[in-house]
Amino acid sequence: MTTWYRYSFDKRLVVFWGVYGVRPAKDGVSLTDDGLLRATFGLVKLETTLENVDGAHITRNYRWWTAAGARGSLKDDGLTFGTNANAGVCIHFREKVPSPLGRKGHSALTVTVQDLEGLTEALTRP
């Protein structure tokens, strides 16, 4: 059974995530029956196998101007699909995952989902 994790939206930051065509009823993170992690953020998508996931942890209290939108990190090759500045799950990958925002791929993805503990637990289960 596919499990879907909705994003937690801060409507005050809509200008940052809305430009990507993100829709609260459609976009989020899916863990599929066939072993895939699929994250959609409007026009931007990232997909990899669950076997490529090397861990996940919750991060909190972002600066609002770096938290929202789809963006690559200035410090490393991480990618963020952000809809709020409160909290998210940072997912680490064994092998870099390509996206339209990074030619060389990303070793991590941060997603600001509603069920932080649920997604983290699902990705760190043995």
Short mmCIF file of C-alpha atoms in Angstrom, two decimals:
data_model
loop_
_atom_site.label_atom_id
_atom_site.label_comp_id
_atom_site.label_asym_id
_atom_site.label_seq_id
_atom_site.Cartn_x
_atom_site.Cartn_y
_atom_site.Cartn_z
CA MET A 1 0.00 0.00 0.00
CA THR A 2 1.36 3.42 -0.96
CA THR A 3 1.73 5.84 1.95
CA TRP A 4 1.38 9.56 1.24
CA TYR A 5 2.73 12.36 3.43
CA ARG A 6 1.18 15.79 2.86
CA TYR A 7 3.17 18.97 3.16
CA SER A 8 2.49 21.33 6.07
CA PHE A 9 1.71 24.68 4.45
CA ASP A 10 2.29 28.14 5.84
CA LYS A 11 0.04 30.24 3.61
CA ARG A 12 2.10 33.34 4.43
CA LEU A 13 4.92 31.82 2.38
CA VAL A 14 2.75 31.02 -0.65
CA VAL A 15 4.79 33.35 -2.85
CA PHE A 16 7.78 31.00 -2.40
CA TRP A 17 6.07 27.64 -2.98
CA GLY A 18 3.12 28.78 -5.09
CA VAL A 19 5.28 29.80 -8.05
CA TYR A 20 6.21 26.13 -8.54
CA GLY A 21 2.57 25.16 -8.99
CA VAL A 22 2.41 23.30 -5.68
CA ARG A 23 -1.08 22.14 -4.78
CA PRO A 24 -1.83 21.10 -1.19
CA ALA A 25 -4.18 18.31 -2.28
CA LYS A 26 -1.75 16.86 -4.84
CA ASP A 27 1.85 17.38 -3.76
CA GLY A 28 3.81 15.62 -1.04
CA VAL A 29 5.98 12.56 -0.46
CA SER A 30 4.91 9.03 -1.40
CA LEU A 31 6.43 5.73 -0.36
CA THR A 32 5.12 3.29 -2.95
CA ASP A 33 4.33 -0.41 -2.93
CA ASP A 34 7.03 -1.02 -5.50
CA GLY A 35 9.78 0.44 -3.29
CA LEU A 36 10.03 4.04 -4.45
CA LEU A 37 10.26 7.37 -2.67
CA ARG A 38 8.57 9.99 -4.81
CA ALA A 39 8.50 13.66 -3.77
CA THR A 40 6.52 16.15 -5.84
CA PHE A 41 6.66 19.92 -5.50
CA GLY A 42 4.51 21.25 -8.28
CA LEU A 43 6.65 21.19 -11.42
CA VAL A 44 9.68 19.78 -9.59
CA LYS A 45 9.89 16.08 -8.80
CA LEU A 46 12.43 13.74 -7.24
CA GLU A 47 12.29 9.96 -7.25
CA THR A 48 14.57 7.20 -5.99
CA THR A 49 14.35 3.69 -4.63
CA LEU A 50 13.80 3.17 -0.92
CA GLU A 51 17.00 1.10 -0.97
CA ASN A 52 18.86 4.32 -1.81
CA VAL A 53 17.64 6.01 1.40
CA ASP A 54 20.46 6.09 3.95
CA GLY A 55 18.57 7.61 6.87
CA ALA A 56 16.27 10.45 7.86
CA HIS A 57 15.98 12.87 10.73
CA ILE A 58 13.79 15.80 11.77
CA THR A 59 15.15 19.33 11.49
CA ARG A 60 13.49 22.43 12.92
CA ASN A 61 13.37 26.21 13.08
CA TYR A 62 14.48 27.34 9.64
CA ARG A 63 14.97 30.92 8.53
CA TRP A 64 11.82 31.77 6.56
CA TRP A 65 13.76 33.11 3.57
CA THR A 66 15.65 29.83 3.15
CA ALA A 67 12.83 27.47 4.13
CA ALA A 68 10.18 27.86 1.46
CA GLY A 69 10.24 26.85 -2.17
CA ALA A 70 12.25 24.34 -4.16
CA ARG A 71 15.92 25.18 -3.85
CA GLY A 72 19.38 23.76 -3.63
CA SER A 73 21.55 24.41 -0.63
CA LEU A 74 24.39 26.93 -0.86
CA LYS A 75 26.46 24.86 1.60
CA ASP A 76 26.14 21.37 0.11
CA ASP A 77 24.31 19.51 -2.63
CA GLY A 78 21.07 19.11 -0.66
CA LEU A 79 17.65 19.96 -2.05
CA THR A 80 14.68 21.43 -0.17
CA PHE A 81 10.97 21.18 -0.94
CA GLY A 82 9.80 23.67 1.69
CA THR A 83 6.34 24.91 2.56
CA ASN A 84 6.95 26.28 6.07
CA ALA A 85 9.76 27.43 8.37
CA ASN A 86 8.86 25.22 11.33
CA ALA A 87 10.16 21.71 10.66
CA GLY A 88 10.89 19.06 8.08
CA VAL A 89 12.49 15.70 7.47
CA CYS A 90 15.99 15.55 6.01
CA ILE A 91 16.33 12.38 3.93
CA HIS A 92 19.87 11.19 3.11
CA PHE A 93 20.71 9.15 0.01
CA ARG A 94 23.46 6.58 -0.57
CA GLU A 95 23.86 7.70 -4.18
CA LYS A 96 22.99 11.17 -5.44
CA VAL A 97 19.54 11.60 -6.94
CA PRO A 98 19.05 13.83 -10.01
CA SER A 99 16.52 16.64 -10.20
CA PRO A 100 15.80 19.54 -12.55
CA LEU A 101 17.53 21.83 -10.01
CA GLY A 102 20.86 20.02 -9.79
CA ARG A 103 22.79 18.55 -12.70
CA LYS A 104 25.13 16.65 -10.39
CA GLY A 105 22.32 15.34 -8.21
CA HIS A 106 21.52 15.63 -4.51
CA SER A 107 22.75 13.62 -1.54
CA ALA A 108 19.82 14.76 0.63
CA LEU A 109 16.28 16.10 0.40
CA THR A 110 14.45 18.09 3.08
CA VAL A 111 10.65 17.98 2.93
CA THR A 112 8.30 19.90 5.23
CA VAL A 113 5.59 17.28 5.71
CA GLN A 114 2.82 17.26 8.33
CA ASP A 115 3.71 13.84 9.79
CA LEU A 116 7.39 14.34 10.62
CA GLU A 117 7.66 11.35 12.95
CA GLY A 118 5.72 9.04 10.63
CA LEU A 119 7.91 9.73 7.59
CA THR A 120 11.11 9.53 9.63
CA GLU A 121 10.07 6.23 11.17
CA ALA A 122 9.03 4.77 7.80
CA LEU A 123 12.41 5.66 6.29
CA THR A 124 14.54 4.42 9.19
CA ARG A 125 12.82 1.08 9.82
CA PRO A 126 15.17 -1.89 9.36
#
